[in-house]
């Protein structure tokens, strides 16, 4: 992978390679690895990728063009990749792997909700990270994209063609990571009253609850109940 990257133009004084050695034990996983790389990398952009990809087709010059396209299209982009799905579940992909040759689906660049982890380009100018409470080697691309969305940033699938030696594997560890992510999202979206220093308000994913619970009388009642609980 490293040799193919260098041959594709990822070399010189403005490129660095960072490694996570898990041969003896898993010191880092997808989540902690990305967060560590974001902290220690010096480049403006960080490529976080699998070790089983080969830069057989597109070069660094092509990636530079794709990034420039994104900068012009949407300065608020956070993560880009070669495979993802839109908020409507539409596949956007540009890749070759053991099952497909020269696969190109959807117009690119295209905004997506999630990105596959085989190849991620992270815009380090944006303040993003994976959720530190999650762990494992699956769904971390989804988590990173969702965290970016929560900050008002966007993610894109781009036209960058490389070869991936694996079609991906879905096993029990994948479903464990998926369930952990689902639980995290459930807790994040729980309805609750917020007691800010200068105001009180209610947050929820339900528009009905937002309308009802942000009325003055309801907020006053909630404060009264909260004070009684505190006394107890």
CSV table of C-alpha atoms in Angstrom, one decimal:
chain,number,residue,atom,x,y,z
A,1,UNK,CA,0.0,0.0,0.0
A,2,UNK,CA,2.7,2.5,1.0
A,3,UNK,CA,4.8,1.7,-2.1
A,4,UNK,CA,1.8,2.1,-4.4
A,5,UNK,CA,1.0,5.4,-2.7
A,6,UNK,CA,4.5,6.7,-3.2
A,7,UNK,CA,4.4,5.7,-6.9
A,8,UNK,CA,1.1,7.5,-7.2
A,9,UNK,CA,2.8,10.8,-6.1
A,10,UNK,CA,2.2,10.6,-2.3
A,11,UNK,CA,5.8,11.5,-1.5
A,12,UNK,CA,8.0,14.4,-0.8
A,13,UNK,CA,8.4,16.8,2.2
A,14,UNK,CA,4.7,17.6,2.3
A,15,UNK,CA,3.6,14.0,2.9
A,16,UNK,CA,4.0,11.9,6.0
A,17,UNK,CA,3.0,8.3,6.8
A,18,UNK,CA,1.7,7.4,10.2
A,19,UNK,CA,1.4,3.8,11.4
A,20,UNK,CA,-0.5,2.0,14.1
A,21,UNK,CA,1.2,-1.3,15.0
A,22,UNK,CA,-1.4,-3.8,16.2
A,23,UNK,CA,0.7,-6.9,15.5
A,24,UNK,CA,1.1,-7.8,19.2
A,25,UNK,CA,-2.2,-6.5,20.4
A,26,UNK,CA,-4.9,-4.1,19.4
A,27,UNK,CA,-3.5,-0.9,20.9
A,28,UNK,CA,-5.8,1.1,18.6
A,29,UNK,CA,-9.0,0.5,16.8
A,30,UNK,CA,-10.8,2.5,14.1
A,31,UNK,CA,-12.2,5.1,16.5
A,32,UNK,CA,-9.1,5.7,18.7
A,33,UNK,CA,-6.9,5.4,15.6
A,34,UNK,CA,-8.7,8.2,13.7
A,35,UNK,CA,-8.7,10.4,16.8
A,36,UNK,CA,-5.0,9.8,17.4
A,37,UNK,CA,-4.1,10.5,13.8
A,38,UNK,CA,-6.1,13.7,13.7
A,39,UNK,CA,-4.2,14.9,16.8
A,40,UNK,CA,-0.7,14.1,15.6
A,41,UNK,CA,-0.9,14.6,11.9
A,42,UNK,CA,0.7,17.7,10.5
A,43,UNK,CA,-1.0,17.9,7.1
A,44,UNK,CA,-4.0,19.9,6.1
A,45,UNK,CA,-5.7,16.8,5.0
A,46,UNK,CA,-5.5,13.3,6.5
A,47,UNK,CA,-6.0,10.1,4.5
A,48,UNK,CA,-7.1,7.3,6.9
A,49,UNK,CA,-7.3,4.1,5.0
A,50,UNK,CA,-7.1,0.3,5.1
A,51,UNK,CA,-3.7,-1.4,4.6
A,52,UNK,CA,-5.1,-3.5,1.8
A,53,UNK,CA,-5.7,-0.7,-0.8
A,54,UNK,CA,-3.5,0.0,-3.8
A,55,UNK,CA,-3.2,3.3,-5.6
A,56,UNK,CA,-3.3,1.6,-9.0
A,57,UNK,CA,-5.4,4.1,-10.9
A,58,UNK,CA,-5.7,7.7,-9.8
A,59,UNK,CA,-2.7,9.7,-8.6
A,60,UNK,CA,-2.2,12.3,-5.9
A,61,UNK,CA,-2.6,15.0,-8.6
A,62,UNK,CA,-6.1,13.6,-9.2
A,63,UNK,CA,-6.9,13.7,-5.5
A,64,UNK,CA,-5.6,17.3,-5.3
A,65,UNK,CA,-8.1,18.2,-8.1
A,66,UNK,CA,-11.0,16.4,-6.3
A,67,UNK,CA,-10.2,18.2,-3.0
A,68,UNK,CA,-10.0,21.5,-4.8
A,69,UNK,CA,-13.4,20.8,-6.4
A,70,UNK,CA,-14.8,20.2,-2.9
A,71,UNK,CA,-13.3,23.4,-1.6
A,72,UNK,CA,-15.0,25.3,-4.3
A,73,UNK,CA,-18.3,23.4,-4.0
A,74,UNK,CA,-18.6,23.4,-0.2
A,75,UNK,CA,-15.9,24.9,2.1
A,76,UNK,CA,-17.8,23.2,5.0
A,77,UNK,CA,-16.9,19.7,3.9
A,78,UNK,CA,-15.4,17.5,6.6
A,79,UNK,CA,-14.9,14.0,5.2
A,80,UNK,CA,-14.6,12.6,1.7
A,81,UNK,CA,-14.3,9.0,0.5
A,82,UNK,CA,-14.7,6.7,-2.5
A,83,UNK,CA,-17.8,4.9,-1.3
A,84,UNK,CA,-20.9,6.0,0.6
A,85,UNK,CA,-24.6,6.3,0.8
A,86,UNK,CA,-26.9,9.3,0.7
A,87,UNK,CA,-29.6,10.1,3.2
A,88,UNK,CA,-32.0,8.4,0.9
A,89,UNK,CA,-29.9,5.2,0.8
A,90,UNK,CA,-28.5,5.7,-2.7
A,91,UNK,CA,-25.0,4.3,-3.3
A,92,UNK,CA,-22.3,6.6,-4.5
A,93,UNK,CA,-19.1,4.8,-5.3
A,94,UNK,CA,-15.9,4.8,-7.4
A,95,UNK,CA,-13.7,1.7,-6.8
A,96,UNK,CA,-12.3,-1.6,-8.0
A,97,UNK,CA,-12.1,-4.6,-5.7
A,98,UNK,CA,-12.2,-8.4,-5.8
A,99,UNK,CA,-15.9,-8.3,-6.9
A,100,UNK,CA,-16.1,-5.3,-9.2
A,101,UNK,CA,-13.8,-3.7,-11.8
A,102,UNK,CA,-14.0,0.0,-12.5
A,103,UNK,CA,-17.2,0.5,-10.5
A,104,UNK,CA,-18.7,4.0,-10.8
A,105,UNK,CA,-22.2,4.6,-9.4
A,106,UNK,CA,-23.8,8.0,-9.1
A,107,UNK,CA,-22.7,11.5,-10.0
A,108,UNK,CA,-19.6,12.5,-8.1
A,109,UNK,CA,-18.8,14.5,-6.0
A,110,UNK,CA,-22.1,13.8,-4.2
A,111,UNK,CA,-23.1,14.6,-0.6
A,112,UNK,CA,-23.5,11.4,1.5
A,113,UNK,CA,-24.7,10.4,5.0
A,114,UNK,CA,-22.1,7.7,5.5
A,115,UNK,CA,-18.7,6.7,4.0
A,116,UNK,CA,-16.9,3.4,3.8
A,117,UNK,CA,-13.8,3.1,5.8
A,118,UNK,CA,-11.5,1.7,3.1
A,119,UNK,CA,-10.5,5.3,2.1
A,120,UNK,CA,-11.3,8.4,4.0
A,121,UNK,CA,-9.9,11.9,3.5
A,122,UNK,CA,-10.4,14.0,6.6
A,123,UNK,CA,-10.3,17.8,6.5
A,124,UNK,CA,-8.3,18.7,9.6
A,125,UNK,CA,-9.4,22.3,9.4
A,126,UNK,CA,-12.7,21.1,10.7
A,127,UNK,CA,-13.1,20.2,14.4
A,128,UNK,CA,-14.3,16.6,14.1
A,129,UNK,CA,-13.5,13.3,15.7
A,130,UNK,CA,-15.0,9.9,16.3
A,131,UNK,CA,-17.0,9.2,19.4
A,132,UNK,CA,-14.5,8.2,22.2
A,133,UNK,CA,-17.0,6.0,23.9
A,134,UNK,CA,-17.2,3.7,20.9
A,135,UNK,CA,-14.7,1.0,19.9
A,136,UNK,CA,-14.0,-1.6,17.2
A,137,UNK,CA,-13.2,-1.8,13.6
A,138,UNK,CA,-16.6,-1.1,12.0
A,139,UNK,CA,-19.0,1.8,11.6
A,140,UNK,CA,-16.3,4.4,12.6
A,141,UNK,CA,-16.7,6.0,9.2
A,142,UNK,CA,-20.4,6.4,9.8
A,143,UNK,CA,-19.8,7.7,13.3
A,144,UNK,CA,-17.3,10.3,12.0
A,145,UNK,CA,-19.7,11.5,9.3
A,146,UNK,CA,-22.6,11.8,11.7
A,147,UNK,CA,-20.5,13.8,14.2
A,148,UNK,CA,-19.5,16.1,11.3
A,149,UNK,CA,-23.2,16.5,10.4
A,150,UNK,CA,-24.0,17.4,14.0
A,151,UNK,CA,-21.6,20.3,13.7
A,152,UNK,CA,-23.2,21.5,10.5
A,153,UNK,CA,-20.6,20.1,8.2
A,154,UNK,CA,-21.0,17.8,5.2
A,155,UNK,CA,-19.4,14.7,3.8
A,156,UNK,CA,-18.9,13.7,0.2
A,157,UNK,CA,-18.2,10.7,-2.0
A,158,UNK,CA,-15.7,11.7,-4.7
A,159,UNK,CA,-14.4,10.3,-7.9
A,160,UNK,CA,-11.1,8.8,-6.8
A,161,UNK,CA,-10.4,5.4,-8.2
A,162,UNK,CA,-8.2,2.9,-6.3
A,163,UNK,CA,-8.1,-0.9,-5.8
A,164,UNK,CA,-9.3,-2.5,-2.6
A,165,UNK,CA,-8.2,-6.1,-2.0
A,166,UNK,CA,-11.2,-7.0,0.1
A,167,UNK,CA,-15.0,-6.7,-0.5
A,168,UNK,CA,-15.6,-6.0,3.2
A,169,UNK,CA,-16.6,-8.4,5.9
A,170,UNK,CA,-19.8,-8.4,8.0
A,171,UNK,CA,-19.6,-10.7,11.0
A,172,UNK,CA,-20.7,-10.5,14.7
A,173,UNK,CA,-18.1,-7.8,15.5
A,174,UNK,CA,-19.8,-5.6,12.8
A,175,UNK,CA,-23.2,-6.1,14.4
A,176,UNK,CA,-21.8,-5.4,17.9
A,177,UNK,CA,-20.4,-2.1,16.6
A,178,UNK,CA,-23.7,-1.3,14.9
A,179,UNK,CA,-25.6,-1.9,18.1
A,180,UNK,CA,-23.2,0.2,20.1
A,181,UNK,CA,-23.6,3.0,17.6
A,182,UNK,CA,-27.4,2.7,17.8
A,183,UNK,CA,-27.4,2.9,21.6
A,184,UNK,CA,-25.2,6.0,21.4
A,185,UNK,CA,-27.6,7.7,19.0
A,186,UNK,CA,-30.6,6.8,21.1
A,187,UNK,CA,-29.1,8.5,24.2
A,188,UNK,CA,-28.0,11.5,22.2
A,189,UNK,CA,-31.6,12.1,20.9
A,190,UNK,CA,-33.3,11.6,24.2
A,191,UNK,CA,-35.7,14.4,25.0
A,192,UNK,CA,-34.7,16.6,27.9
A,193,UNK,CA,-35.0,20.0,29.6
A,194,UNK,CA,-31.9,22.1,29.3
A,195,UNK,CA,-31.1,24.5,32.2
A,196,UNK,CA,-28.8,27.1,30.7
A,197,UNK,CA,-27.4,30.0,32.7
A,198,UNK,CA,-29.6,32.5,31.0
A,199,UNK,CA,-32.6,30.5,29.9
A,200,UNK,CA,-34.4,27.2,30.1
A,201,UNK,CA,-35.7,25.2,27.1
A,202,UNK,CA,-36.6,21.7,26.0
A,203,UNK,CA,-34.9,19.7,23.2
A,204,UNK,CA,-36.4,16.7,21.3
A,205,UNK,CA,-36.5,15.1,17.9
A,206,UNK,CA,-40.3,15.4,18.2
A,207,UNK,CA,-41.8,18.7,16.8
A,208,UNK,CA,-44.9,18.1,18.9
A,209,UNK,CA,-42.9,17.8,22.2
A,210,UNK,CA,-40.9,20.9,21.2
A,211,UNK,CA,-44.0,22.9,20.8
A,212,UNK,CA,-45.7,21.8,24.0
A,213,UNK,CA,-42.7,21.6,26.3
A,214,UNK,CA,-41.2,25.0,25.4
A,215,UNK,CA,-44.3,26.8,26.5
A,216,UNK,CA,-43.8,29.0,29.5
A,217,UNK,CA,-46.1,27.2,31.8
A,218,UNK,CA,-44.6,23.8,31.1
A,219,UNK,CA,-41.1,25.1,31.6
A,220,UNK,CA,-42.1,26.7,34.9
A,221,UNK,CA,-43.7,23.4,36.0
A,222,UNK,CA,-40.6,21.5,35.0
A,223,UNK,CA,-38.4,23.8,37.0
A,224,UNK,CA,-40.7,23.4,40.1
A,225,UNK,CA,-40.5,19.6,39.8
A,226,UNK,CA,-36.8,19.7,39.4
A,227,UNK,CA,-36.4,21.8,42.5
A,228,UNK,CA,-38.5,19.4,44.5
A,229,UNK,CA,-36.4,16.4,43.4
A,230,UNK,CA,-33.2,18.3,44.4
A,231,UNK,CA,-34.6,18.9,47.9
A,232,UNK,CA,-35.4,15.2,48.3
